[in-house]
Coordinates of C-alpha atoms in Angstrom, one line a residue:
Chain C
M20 CA 0.1 -0.1 0.0
T21 CA 1.3 3.5 -0.9
A22 CA 0.4 6.7 0.9
L23 CA -1.9 8.8 -1.2
L24 CA -2.5 11.7 1.3
E25 CA -0.1 12.7 3.6
V26 CA -1.0 15.3 6.5
S27 CA 2.3 16.5 8.4
G28 CA 2.6 18.8 11.2
I29 CA -0.4 20.8 10.7
E30 CA -1.1 23.7 12.7
K31 CA -4.3 26.0 12.8
S32 CA -5.5 28.4 15.5
F33 CA -8.6 30.6 15.7
G34 CA -7.7 33.5 17.9
G35 CA -6.7 31.9 21.1
I36 CA -7.9 28.3 20.3
R37 CA -5.6 26.0 18.7
A38 CA -7.8 23.8 16.5
L39 CA -5.0 21.8 15.1
N40 CA -1.8 21.4 16.9
G41 CA 0.8 19.4 14.9
C42 CA -1.7 17.1 13.3
S43 CA -0.1 14.5 11.1
L44 CA -1.6 11.3 9.5
T45 CA -1.3 9.3 6.3
V46 CA -4.1 7.9 4.3
E47 CA -3.3 4.9 2.2
R48 CA -4.5 4.6 -1.4
G49 CA -7.6 2.4 -1.6
M50 CA -8.4 2.5 2.1
I51 CA -11.6 3.7 3.8
H52 CA -10.1 5.5 6.5
G53 CA -12.1 6.8 9.6
L54 CA -11.6 9.8 11.5
I55 CA -13.1 9.8 15.0
G56 CA -12.8 11.9 18.1
P57 CA -14.7 14.0 20.5
N58 CA -16.5 17.2 19.5
G59 CA -13.8 20.2 19.2
S60 CA -10.9 17.8 18.3
G61 CA -10.3 19.3 15.0
K62 CA -11.7 16.8 12.6
T63 CA -13.8 19.5 10.5
T64 CA -10.9 22.2 10.6
L65 CA -8.6 19.1 9.5
F66 CA -11.0 18.8 6.4
N67 CA -11.1 22.4 5.8
V68 CA -7.4 22.4 5.6
L69 CA -7.2 19.2 3.3
T70 CA -9.6 20.9 0.8
G71 CA -8.3 24.2 0.8
Y72 CA -11.1 26.2 2.7
E73 CA -8.6 27.0 5.3
N74 CA -4.8 27.8 5.0
P75 CA -2.7 26.2 7.7
D76 CA -0.5 28.3 10.0
A77 CA 2.3 25.4 9.8
G78 CA 2.7 22.1 8.1
E79 CA 1.8 20.7 4.7
V80 CA -0.6 18.3 2.9
R81 CA 0.7 16.1 0.0
L82 CA -1.8 14.4 -2.4
D83 CA 0.4 11.6 -4.2
G84 CA 3.3 13.4 -3.3
V85 CA 2.2 16.9 -4.5
V86 CA 2.0 19.8 -1.8
I87 CA -1.4 21.0 -2.1
T88 CA -1.6 23.5 1.0
G89 CA -2.9 27.1 0.2
I90 CA -3.8 26.4 -3.5
G91 CA -7.6 27.0 -2.8
P92 CA -10.6 24.9 -2.7
G93 CA -11.3 24.9 -6.6
K94 CA -7.8 23.7 -7.5
V95 CA -8.0 20.9 -4.6
F96 CA -11.2 19.7 -6.2
R97 CA -9.6 19.7 -9.9
L98 CA -6.9 17.7 -8.4
G99 CA -9.2 15.2 -7.2
I100 CA -10.3 15.6 -3.8
G101 CA -14.2 15.9 -3.4
R102 CA -15.5 16.7 0.0
T103 CA -19.1 16.7 1.6
F104 CA -19.9 19.0 4.4
Q105 CA -21.5 18.3 7.7
L106 CA -24.4 20.6 7.1
T107 CA -24.9 19.6 3.5
R108 CA -24.5 22.3 1.0
V109 CA -26.5 21.9 -2.2
F110 CA -27.6 24.6 -4.6
I111 CA -31.3 24.8 -3.2
R112 CA -32.8 26.8 -6.1
L113 CA -31.3 24.8 -8.8
S114 CA -32.6 21.5 -9.9
V115 CA -31.1 18.3 -8.8
L116 CA -29.8 17.7 -12.3
D117 CA -28.4 21.3 -12.5
N118 CA -26.5 20.7 -9.1
M119 CA -24.9 17.6 -10.8
L120 CA -23.9 19.8 -13.8
I121 CA -22.4 22.3 -11.7
A122 CA -19.6 20.1 -10.5
A123 CA -18.8 19.1 -14.2
Q124 CA -17.9 22.8 -15.1
H125 CA -14.3 22.8 -14.2
Q126 CA -13.5 20.4 -16.7
H127 CA -14.0 23.0 -19.4
K128 CA -11.9 26.0 -20.7
W129 CA -13.6 29.1 -19.3
L130 CA -14.3 30.9 -22.2
R131 CA -15.6 27.8 -24.1
S132 CA -17.8 27.1 -20.8
A133 CA -19.5 30.5 -21.3
L134 CA -21.0 29.6 -24.5
R135 CA -21.9 25.7 -24.3
S136 CA -25.1 24.8 -22.9
P137 CA -24.9 22.5 -19.6
G138 CA -25.0 19.0 -19.7
Q139 CA -23.6 18.3 -23.3
G140 CA -21.0 15.8 -24.3
G141 CA -22.6 13.1 -22.1
E142 CA -22.6 15.3 -18.9
R143 CA -26.3 14.9 -18.8
A144 CA -26.1 11.2 -19.2
K145 CA -23.4 10.8 -16.8
A146 CA -25.4 13.0 -14.0
M147 CA -28.5 10.6 -14.6
E148 CA -26.4 7.6 -14.1
L149 CA -24.8 8.9 -10.9
L150 CA -28.2 9.9 -9.7
D151 CA -29.4 6.6 -10.3
F152 CA -26.4 5.1 -8.4
V153 CA -27.5 6.9 -5.3
G154 CA -30.9 6.1 -6.0
I155 CA -32.7 9.7 -6.4
A156 CA -32.6 9.7 -10.3
R157 CA -36.4 10.0 -10.2
L158 CA -36.1 13.4 -8.5
A159 CA -33.8 15.0 -11.0
E160 CA -36.2 17.8 -12.0
L161 CA -37.0 19.0 -8.7
E162 CA -35.5 22.0 -7.0
A163 CA -32.9 20.7 -4.8
G164 CA -34.4 22.8 -2.0
A165 CA -37.5 20.4 -2.0
L166 CA -35.2 17.3 -1.1
S167 CA -35.3 15.8 2.3
Y168 CA -32.0 16.2 4.3
G169 CA -30.8 12.7 3.7
Q170 CA -31.7 13.1 0.0
R171 CA -29.5 16.3 0.0
K172 CA -26.7 14.3 1.4
L173 CA -27.0 11.6 -1.3
L174 CA -27.0 14.6 -3.8
E175 CA -23.9 16.0 -2.6
L176 CA -22.0 12.6 -2.8
A177 CA -23.4 12.2 -6.2
Y178 CA -22.2 15.7 -7.5
L179 CA -18.7 15.1 -6.4
L180 CA -18.6 11.7 -8.3
M181 CA -19.1 14.0 -11.5
A182 CA -15.6 14.9 -11.2
D183 CA -14.4 11.6 -10.5
P184 CA -12.2 12.3 -7.6
D185 CA -9.7 10.1 -6.4
V186 CA -10.2 10.9 -2.7
L187 CA -13.5 11.5 -1.2
L188 CA -13.9 13.3 2.2
L189 CA -17.1 12.6 3.8
D190 CA -18.0 14.7 6.9
E191 CA -20.6 12.8 8.9
P192 CA -22.1 11.2 6.0
A193 CA -24.6 9.2 8.5
G194 CA -25.5 12.1 10.7
G195 CA -29.2 13.0 10.7
V196 CA -30.0 10.1 8.2
N197 CA -32.4 7.4 8.8
P198 CA -31.3 3.9 9.6
T199 CA -32.3 2.3 6.5
L200 CA -30.5 4.9 4.5
I201 CA -27.4 4.6 6.6
N202 CA -27.0 1.0 5.5
Q203 CA -27.5 1.9 1.9
L204 CA -24.9 4.8 2.3
A205 CA -22.4 2.2 3.7
D206 CA -23.0 0.0 0.8
K207 CA -22.5 2.8 -1.6
I208 CA -19.3 3.9 0.1
K209 CA -18.0 0.3 -0.1
E210 CA -18.8 0.0 -3.7
L211 CA -17.0 3.3 -4.3
N212 CA -14.1 2.0 -2.5
S213 CA -13.9 -1.0 -4.4
A214 CA -14.3 1.0 -7.7
G215 CA -10.8 2.6 -6.5
K216 CA -11.7 5.4 -4.5
T217 CA -10.1 6.4 -1.4
I218 CA -12.2 7.7 1.3
L219 CA -11.5 9.4 4.4
V220 CA -14.8 9.6 6.7
V221 CA -15.6 11.7 9.8
E222 CA -18.3 10.3 11.5
H223 CA -19.7 9.8 15.1
N224 CA -22.0 6.7 14.4
M225 CA -19.4 4.1 15.8
E226 CA -21.4 1.1 14.4
F227 CA -21.3 2.8 10.9
V228 CA -17.4 3.8 11.3
M229 CA -16.4 0.4 12.6
G230 CA -18.3 -1.5 9.8
I231 CA -16.8 0.1 6.8
C232 CA -13.3 1.3 7.8
G233 CA -10.0 -0.2 7.2
R234 CA -8.1 2.1 9.5
I235 CA -9.2 4.5 12.0
T236 CA -7.5 7.7 13.6
V237 CA -8.6 8.9 16.8
M238 CA -8.3 13.0 16.8
H239 CA -7.8 14.5 20.2
Q240 CA -7.2 18.1 21.0
G241 CA -5.9 18.7 17.7
R242 CA -3.6 16.0 17.1
A243 CA -3.9 12.3 15.7
L244 CA -3.8 10.3 18.9
L245 CA -3.5 7.0 17.1
T246 CA -4.0 5.2 13.9
D247 CA -4.9 1.4 13.8
V248 CA -7.6 -1.3 12.7
P249 CA -11.0 -0.8 14.0
A250 CA -10.7 -3.6 16.5
A251 CA -7.7 -2.5 18.1
V252 CA -9.0 1.2 18.3
R253 CA -12.0 -0.1 20.0
S254 CA -10.1 -1.5 22.9
D255 CA -7.5 1.2 23.0
P256 CA -7.7 2.6 26.6
R257 CA -6.4 6.1 25.3
V258 CA -9.5 6.3 23.0
L259 CA -12.0 5.9 26.0
D260 CA -9.9 8.3 27.9
A261 CA -9.9 11.0 25.0
Y262 CA -13.8 10.7 24.9
L263 CA -14.4 10.4 28.7
G264 CA -11.4 12.5 30.2
G265 CA -9.8 15.6 29.3
A266 CA -11.4 19.1 28.6
E267 CA -14.1 17.8 26.4
D268 CA -16.0 15.7 28.5
E269 CA -18.6 14.7 25.8
G270 CA -18.7 10.8 26.2
L271 CA -19.2 8.1 23.5
E272 CA -22.7 7.4 25.0
A273 CA -23.5 11.1 24.5
E274 CA -22.3 11.3 20.9
A275 CA -24.2 8.2 20.3
V276 CA -27.5 9.9 21.7
R277 CA -26.8 13.1 19.9
T278 CA -26.6 11.3 16.6
E279 CA -29.8 9.5 17.0
G280 CA -31.5 12.4 18.4
G281 CA -30.5 14.2 15.3
S282 CA -31.9 11.9 12.9
K283 CA -35.2 12.5 11.3
Chain S
M27 CA -35.5 7.9 -20.5
A28 CA -37.2 11.1 -21.7
I29 CA -34.6 13.3 -19.8
L30 CA -31.6 11.5 -21.1
S31 CA -32.7 12.1 -24.8
A32 CA -33.7 15.8 -24.3
K33 CA -30.6 17.8 -25.2
A34 CA -31.7 21.6 -25.0
K35 CA -34.8 22.5 -23.3
P36 CA -37.5 22.8 -25.7
I37 CA -39.5 26.2 -26.0
S38 CA -43.0 25.8 -25.3
K39 CA -45.6 26.8 -28.0
G40 CA -47.4 29.1 -25.6
K41 CA -44.5 31.0 -25.0
A42 CA -43.2 31.4 -28.6
A43 CA -46.7 32.7 -29.3
V44 CA -46.3 35.4 -26.5
V45 CA -42.9 36.3 -27.7
V46 CA -44.1 36.8 -31.4
A47 CA -47.2 38.8 -30.2
A48 CA -44.9 40.9 -28.2
I49 CA -42.6 41.7 -31.0
A50 CA -45.7 42.6 -33.2
V51 CA -47.1 45.0 -30.7
I52 CA -43.9 46.7 -30.2
A53 CA -43.4 47.1 -34.1
V54 CA -46.6 48.4 -34.8
F55 CA -47.0 50.5 -31.8
P56 CA -46.0 53.9 -32.9
L57 CA -47.7 53.7 -36.0
V58 CA -51.0 53.3 -34.1
F59 CA -50.4 55.7 -31.4
T60 CA -48.9 58.5 -33.3
N61 CA -49.2 61.4 -30.5
P62 CA -45.3 62.1 -29.4
A63 CA -46.4 62.1 -25.9
V64 CA -47.5 58.7 -26.0
T65 CA -44.3 57.3 -27.9
E66 CA -42.2 59.1 -25.4
I67 CA -43.6 57.2 -22.8
A68 CA -43.2 54.1 -24.7
I69 CA -39.3 54.9 -25.3
F70 CA -39.0 55.0 -21.7
A71 CA -40.8 52.0 -21.0
L72 CA -38.5 50.2 -23.5
M73 CA -35.2 51.7 -22.2
F74 CA -36.2 50.6 -18.7
M75 CA -37.5 47.1 -19.7
A76 CA -33.9 46.7 -21.3
T77 CA -32.1 48.2 -18.4
S78 CA -33.9 46.3 -15.9
E79 CA -33.4 42.9 -17.6
A80 CA -29.7 43.9 -17.6
W81 CA -29.6 44.8 -14.0
N82 CA -31.4 41.5 -13.2
G83 CA -29.0 39.4 -15.3
F84 CA -26.4 40.5 -12.9
A85 CA -28.0 41.2 -9.5
G86 CA -30.9 38.7 -9.8
W87 CA -28.9 35.9 -10.9
S88 CA -25.6 36.3 -8.8
G89 CA -27.3 37.6 -5.6
Y90 CA -25.2 40.5 -5.6
F91 CA -27.6 43.7 -5.4
S92 CA -25.8 46.5 -7.3
L93 CA -27.1 50.1 -6.5
G94 CA -24.6 51.5 -8.6
H95 CA -25.5 50.2 -12.2
A96 CA -26.5 54.1 -12.8
V97 CA -22.7 54.6 -13.2
F98 CA -22.7 53.0 -16.5
F99 CA -25.9 54.8 -17.6
G100 CA -24.0 57.9 -16.8
V101 CA -20.8 56.8 -18.3
G102 CA -22.8 55.8 -21.5
A103 CA -24.5 59.1 -21.8
Y104 CA -21.4 61.2 -21.2
T105 CA -19.5 59.1 -23.8
F106 CA -22.3 59.8 -26.3
A107 CA -22.3 63.7 -25.6
I108 CA -18.5 64.1 -25.7
I109 CA -17.7 62.1 -28.7
A110 CA -20.6 63.6 -30.6
N111 CA -19.5 67.2 -29.4
D112 CA -15.7 66.8 -29.8
Y113 CA -16.0 65.2 -33.3
K114 CA -18.8 67.7 -34.4
L115 CA -20.8 64.8 -35.4
P116 CA -23.8 65.7 -37.7
A117 CA -27.0 65.5 -35.7
G118 CA -28.9 62.4 -37.5
S119 CA -29.5 59.0 -37.3
G120 CA -25.9 57.9 -37.9
L121 CA -25.6 59.1 -34.1
F122 CA -27.4 55.8 -33.0
L123 CA -24.2 54.1 -34.1
L124 CA -22.6 55.5 -31.0
M125 CA -24.6 53.6 -28.6
P126 CA -22.4 50.4 -28.8
V127 CA -19.5 52.6 -28.5
A128 CA -20.9 54.1 -25.4
G129 CA -21.8 50.5 -24.1
V130 CA -18.2 49.5 -24.4
V131 CA -16.9 52.7 -22.6
A132 CA -19.4 51.7 -19.8
M133 CA -18.0 48.2 -19.7
V134 CA -14.6 49.6 -19.2
A135 CA -15.8 51.4 -16.4
A136 CA -17.5 48.2 -15.1
V137 CA -14.2 46.3 -15.0
L138 CA -12.7 49.1 -12.9
V139 CA -15.5 49.3 -10.6
G140 CA -16.2 45.2 -10.5
A141 CA -12.6 44.5 -9.8
V142 CA -12.8 46.7 -6.7
A143 CA -16.5 46.2 -5.4
L144 CA -16.6 42.6 -6.1
R145 CA -14.0 41.7 -3.7
T146 CA -16.5 42.2 -1.0
K147 CA -19.3 40.1 0.3
R148 CA -23.0 40.7 -0.7
H149 CA -23.9 43.4 2.0
T150 CA -20.7 45.1 1.7
F151 CA -21.1 45.1 -2.1
V152 CA -24.4 47.1 -1.8
V153 CA -22.8 49.8 0.3
I154 CA -19.5 50.0 -2.0
T155 CA -21.6 50.3 -5.3
I156 CA -23.7 53.1 -3.7
G157 CA -20.3 54.8 -2.7
V158 CA -18.9 54.2 -6.2
F159 CA -21.9 55.6 -7.7
F160 CA -21.7 59.0 -5.7
I161 CA -18.0 59.3 -6.6
F162 CA -19.1 59.1 -10.3
Q163 CA -21.7 61.8 -9.8
L164 CA -19.2 63.8 -8.1
L165 CA -16.9 63.4 -10.9
G166 CA -19.4 64.2 -13.2
Y167 CA -19.8 67.4 -11.2
N168 CA -16.4 68.4 -11.1
L169 CA -14.3 67.3 -14.2
S170 CA -13.9 69.7 -16.9
I171 CA -14.6 67.0 -19.7
T172 CA -18.2 66.7 -18.5
A173 CA -18.6 70.6 -17.8
G174 CA -19.6 70.2 -14.3
A175 CA -23.0 71.3 -13.0
S176 CA -23.9 73.1 -16.4
G177 CA -23.8 69.9 -18.2
L178 CA -23.6 69.2 -21.9
Q179 CA -25.6 69.7 -24.7
V180 CA -26.1 66.8 -27.4
P181 CA -26.6 67.5 -31.1
T182 CA -30.4 67.2 -31.7
P183 CA -31.6 66.5 -35.4
Y184 CA -33.8 69.5 -35.7
N185 CA -34.6 68.8 -39.1
W186 CA -36.6 65.6 -38.4
N187 CA -40.2 65.8 -39.1
A188 CA -41.8 66.7 -35.9
A189 CA -44.8 64.3 -35.9
T190 CA -42.5 61.3 -36.2
F191 CA -39.5 62.7 -34.3
N192 CA -39.7 60.0 -31.6
N193 CA -40.0 57.0 -34.0
P194 CA -36.1 56.5 -34.5
F195 CA -35.7 56.7 -30.7
Y196 CA -38.5 54.5 -30.2
Y197 CA -37.1 51.8 -32.7
A198 CA -33.4 52.2 -31.3
A199 CA -35.0 51.3 -27.7
A200 CA -36.9 48.5 -29.4
I201 CA -33.7 47.1 -30.7
L202 CA -31.6 47.7 -27.7
L203 CA -34.5 45.7 -25.7
G204 CA -34.6 42.8 -28.2
F205 CA -30.9 42.6 -28.0
T206 CA -30.9 42.6 -24.2
V207 CA -33.3 40.0 -23.8
G208 CA -31.9 37.8 -26.6
L209 CA -28.3 38.1 -24.8
Y210 CA -29.9 37.1 -21.4
W211 CA -32.0 34.4 -22.8
I212 CA -28.8 32.8 -24.3
I213 CA -26.9 33.4 -21.0
R214 CA -29.8 31.6 -19.0
R215 CA -29.3 28.6 -21.1
S216 CA -25.6 28.6 -21.1
A217 CA -23.2 27.0 -18.5
F218 CA -22.1 30.5 -17.6
G219 CA -25.7 31.1 -16.5
L220 CA -25.7 28.1 -14.6
Q221 CA -22.6 28.8 -12.8
L222 CA -23.9 32.4 -11.8
L223 CA -26.9 30.8 -10.3
A224 CA -24.9 28.5 -8.3
I225 CA -22.9 31.6 -7.0
R226 CA -26.2 32.9 -5.9
D227 CA -27.2 29.9 -3.9
D228 CA -23.8 29.1 -2.4
E229 CA -20.8 31.1 -3.5
E230 CA -18.1 29.0 -1.3
R231 CA -19.5 25.7 -2.4
A232 CA -19.6 26.6 -6.2
K233 CA -15.8 27.7 -5.6
G234 CA -15.1 24.3 -4.1
L235 CA -16.5 22.4 -7.0
G236 CA -14.3 24.3 -9.6
V237 CA -16.5 27.1 -10.5
P238 CA -14.2 30.2 -11.2
V239 CA -16.6 32.4 -9.2
W240 CA -14.4 35.7 -9.6
R241 CA -14.5 35.4 -13.4
V242 CA -18.1 34.5 -13.5
K243 CA -18.9 37.3 -11.2
L244 CA -17.0 40.0 -12.9
S245 CA -18.1 38.9 -16.4
A246 CA -21.6 39.0 -15.4
F247 CA -21.1 42.6 -14.0
V248 CA -19.3 43.9 -17.1
I249 CA -21.6 42.1 -19.5
S250 CA -24.7 43.9 -17.8
S251 CA -23.0 47.2 -17.9
F252 CA -23.2 47.1 -21.9
P253 CA -27.0 47.6 -22.5
V254 CA -27.1 50.1 -19.5
G255 CA -24.4 52.2 -21.1
M256 CA -26.2 52.1 -24.4
A257 CA -29.4 53.2 -22.8
G258 CA -27.6 55.9 -21.3
A259 CA -26.4 57.0 -24.8
L260 CA -29.9 56.8 -26.1
F261 CA -31.3 58.8 -23.2
A262 CA -28.8 61.8 -23.8
F263 CA -29.7 61.5 -27.6
L264 CA -33.3 61.7 -27.0
I265 CA -33.2 64.4 -24.0
G266 CA -30.7 66.5 -25.9
Q267 CA -29.0 67.8 -22.5
I268 CA -27.7 65.8 -19.7
Y269 CA -26.5 66.8 -16.2
P270 CA -24.8 64.8 -13.6
N271 CA -27.8 64.0 -11.7
T272 CA -29.9 63.3 -14.5
V273 CA -27.8 60.6 -15.9
F274 CA -26.1 59.6 -12.6
N275 CA -29.5 59.4 -11.1
P276 CA -29.8 57.4 -7.6
L277 CA -33.3 56.8 -8.7
F278 CA -32.4 54.6 -11.5
D279 CA -31.1 51.7 -9.3
L280 CA -34.0 51.9 -7.1
S281 CA -36.3 51.7 -10.1
W282 CA -34.4 48.9 -11.9
A283 CA -34.4 46.7 -8.4
L284 CA -38.3 47.5 -7.9
M285 CA -38.9 46.7 -11.4
T286 CA -37.1 43.3 -11.0
L287 CA -38.7 42.7 -7.7
V288 CA -42.0 43.2 -8.6
G289 CA -41.9 41.2 -12.0
G290 CA -39.9 38.3 -10.3
I291 CA -36.2 38.3 -9.7
G292 CA -34.0 35.9 -11.6
T293 CA -36.6 35.4 -14.2
I294 CA -36.3 36.6 -18.0
A295 CA -40.1 37.8 -18.2
G296 CA -40.0 39.4 -14.5
P297 CA -38.0 42.7 -15.1
L298 CA -39.7 43.2 -18.6
L299 CA -43.1 43.1 -17.0
G300 CA -42.0 45.3 -14.0
G301 CA -40.4 47.7 -16.4
V302 CA -43.4 48.4 -18.8
V303 CA -45.8 48.7 -15.9
L304 CA -43.9 50.9 -13.6
E305 CA -42.1 52.9 -16.0
S306 CA -45.4 53.7 -18.1
V307 CA -46.9 54.5 -14.9
Q308 CA -44.2 56.7 -13.9
Q309 CA -43.9 58.6 -17.2
Y310 CA -47.6 59.0 -17.1
L311 CA -47.7 60.5 -13.8
N312 CA -45.0 63.1 -14.5
L313 CA -46.4 64.2 -17.8
Y314 CA -50.2 64.5 -16.8
L315 CA -50.3 65.1 -13.1
S316 CA -47.2 67.0 -12.1
N317 CA -43.5 66.8 -12.0
A318 CA -43.5 66.4 -8.4
D319 CA -42.2 62.9 -8.3
I320 CA -45.6 61.6 -7.4
Y321 CA -44.4 58.3 -8.9
L322 CA -42.0 57.6 -5.7
I323 CA -45.3 57.0 -3.5
V324 CA -46.8 54.9 -6.1
Y325 CA -43.6 52.8 -6.3
G326 CA -43.7 52.6 -2.6
V327 CA -47.4 51.1 -2.5
V328 CA -46.7 48.7 -5.5
F329 CA -43.4 47.6 -3.6
L330 CA -45.2 46.9 -0.3
A331 CA -48.3 45.3 -1.9
V332 CA -46.2 43.0 -4.1
M333 CA -43.9 41.9 -1.1
F334 CA -46.9 41.2 0.9
W335 CA -48.8 39.3 -1.5
M336 CA -46.4 37.9 -3.9
P337 CA -43.0 38.0 -2.4
R338 CA -41.4 36.0 -5.4
G339 CA -42.9 38.7 -7.8
V340 CA -45.7 38.4 -10.3
V341 CA -44.3 36.1 -12.9
P342 CA -43.3 33.1 -10.9
T343 CA -46.5 33.3 -8.6
V344 CA -48.7 33.7 -11.6
G345 CA -46.7 31.1 -13.6
D346 CA -47.1 28.6 -10.8
A347 CA -50.6 29.2 -10.6
L348 CA -51.1 28.7 -14.3
R349 CA -49.0 25.6 -14.2
R350 CA -51.0 24.0 -11.5
R351 CA -54.2 24.5 -13.4
R352 CA -52.9 23.2 -16.5
G353 CA -51.3 20.5 -14.6
A354 CA -54.5 19.1 -13.3
G355 CA -55.7 18.7 -17.0
E356 CA -52.4 17.1 -18.6
A357 CA -50.7 15.9 -15.6
T358 CA -48.2 13.2 -17.2
I359 CA -46.9 15.2 -20.1
A360 CA -46.7 18.3 -17.9
A361 CA -44.6 16.6 -15.5
T362 CA -41.8 15.8 -18.0
N363 CA -42.2 19.2 -20.3
N364 CA -42.9 21.8 -17.9
G365 CA -40.0 20.6 -15.7
G366 CA -37.7 21.4 -18.4
T367 CA -39.1 24.3 -20.0
D368 CA -41.4 26.5 -17.9
S369 CA -40.1 26.1 -14.4
S370 CA -36.4 26.2 -15.5
S371 CA -36.6 29.9 -16.9
E372 CA -39.0 30.9 -14.4
G373 CA -40.1 29.0 -11.5
K374 CA -36.6 27.4 -10.7
A375 CA -34.7 30.7 -11.0
T376 CA -36.5 32.4 -8.3
G377 CA -35.9 32.8 -4.7
S378 CA -38.7 30.5 -3.5
L379 CA -39.9 30.8 0.2
A380 CA -39.7 27.0 0.3
G381 CA -35.9 27.3 -0.3
V382 CA -35.5 30.0 2.3
V383 CA -37.4 28.1 4.8
Q384 CA -35.3 24.9 4.2
E385 CA -32.0 26.8 4.5
G386 CA -32.8 28.2 7.6
G387 CA -34.2 25.0 8.9
K388 CA -31.0 22.7 8.4

């Protein structure tokens, strides 16, 4: 296995708060890699740094050996990292299909893109195929704002796939999604993984994480505490300590309750 | 599957009929209504339909409310007057050819203004555009090239027949309107238009999906200044005399915004409907009642009424109602056809209340 995504010594502060404090981790090619940790441990900030939404104060991120820190979110996406957001972000006043087509725009030269009509050259067909893959093809002509929360998550995943990224960063894909859909989602993620995608997933639903991930990194106070296979992480005393002890005293159980309570 | 095979969105027959009828009415209007007072109202109506359409093409589609588009109107008017005077161009229909020139100069101004103003976020952008607007008005009052407060005289073709004097201006305004609507009809269906709408919904997300947001925003801003600059030139030619406060007029932007909101922001037809109704009413009030800006009160009342009863504007609200009625009859066909045509250019592009509620609720 080779390293696809290397994070080394990332530091990021917001005012007096150190969100990331020398965070380093390696995601291997073809892996479903889980990222867990108590609230405030820096998981989402790390995602923001990885995808160019935040510039780190120190440290660097490499994708396949190339440094991608500080190049901005658009370029990171072009280089093959697609990410979903904890609170889904779809274009609510565009149709589901148009949402899909937006993610394909970067593949064209800017001036030509101004003149062509969206969806040409097989893009529309590809969009419909991917919507079918996540199971919302029948909603293609609907305004995205009319979708349920879970459907929006599926749409967000589907439109990322329009660009065929090598790496998918999923920020709480199962949060607020009903149990049936969670299982479907897990299947889709596994399917994408066996199709060659490397996946980094932040998730509080432990069953979900343990079920799909080949490696898990536990974040604690802006650092990667440990990285191991799910069984080892489950029994490691430091993990329980991170969740139950320390400054952030939101326990594993509390997390589980919160996740379930948030689902519709 | 029908959706897969449908390439370009087809135009419905009803819509095509409305467009043809509108063109016919505009073409024969000055032949039927020959009273110069009436044609003058019509010229202003056409001019404001075109400029509202352009304003909406930037502000309505990008979500960046510009209150400084009158800058381009003024730049267009002054460009027209200065070129016509400096080169001592003969007063005649040849001067209409200066309109595109004025539009291009307005675009240059838009590049400069946009390069600064578009670096800010939405709310700041509104304030910046107001500031830029007053800077330009101040320049109009103080530069020697604009002759300050005394304004500029523009050559007037006195040799034209008095009875049909307004007709060339009328048709110039009609062509400007046709050009502007055609331009935005094309943009609405292009990938560029789609990118612009994505920026309106979630700019950061669009950026993260590789949409070149800066280039898209600036281009849309500059494109929309072109028809406005041409309208400014037409205004100067028609009125014959321009002053800083008549062409850099702060009420223009309010009018465009109001016409767009009343008709339906983000739609093609909305600004046209708002423009033809409100500008005609304004000109009528000015002409027959008094010059005391009574129209401003009317504007206020209309604005409140529309915001209260149809917050999305007339076109989307009425369009949805019609679609619902038609949908009851031909449900299955309408599901595929209307989804692709009617709702795409109208319903879909609007700020629906449902969308706002959803956004707030997540």
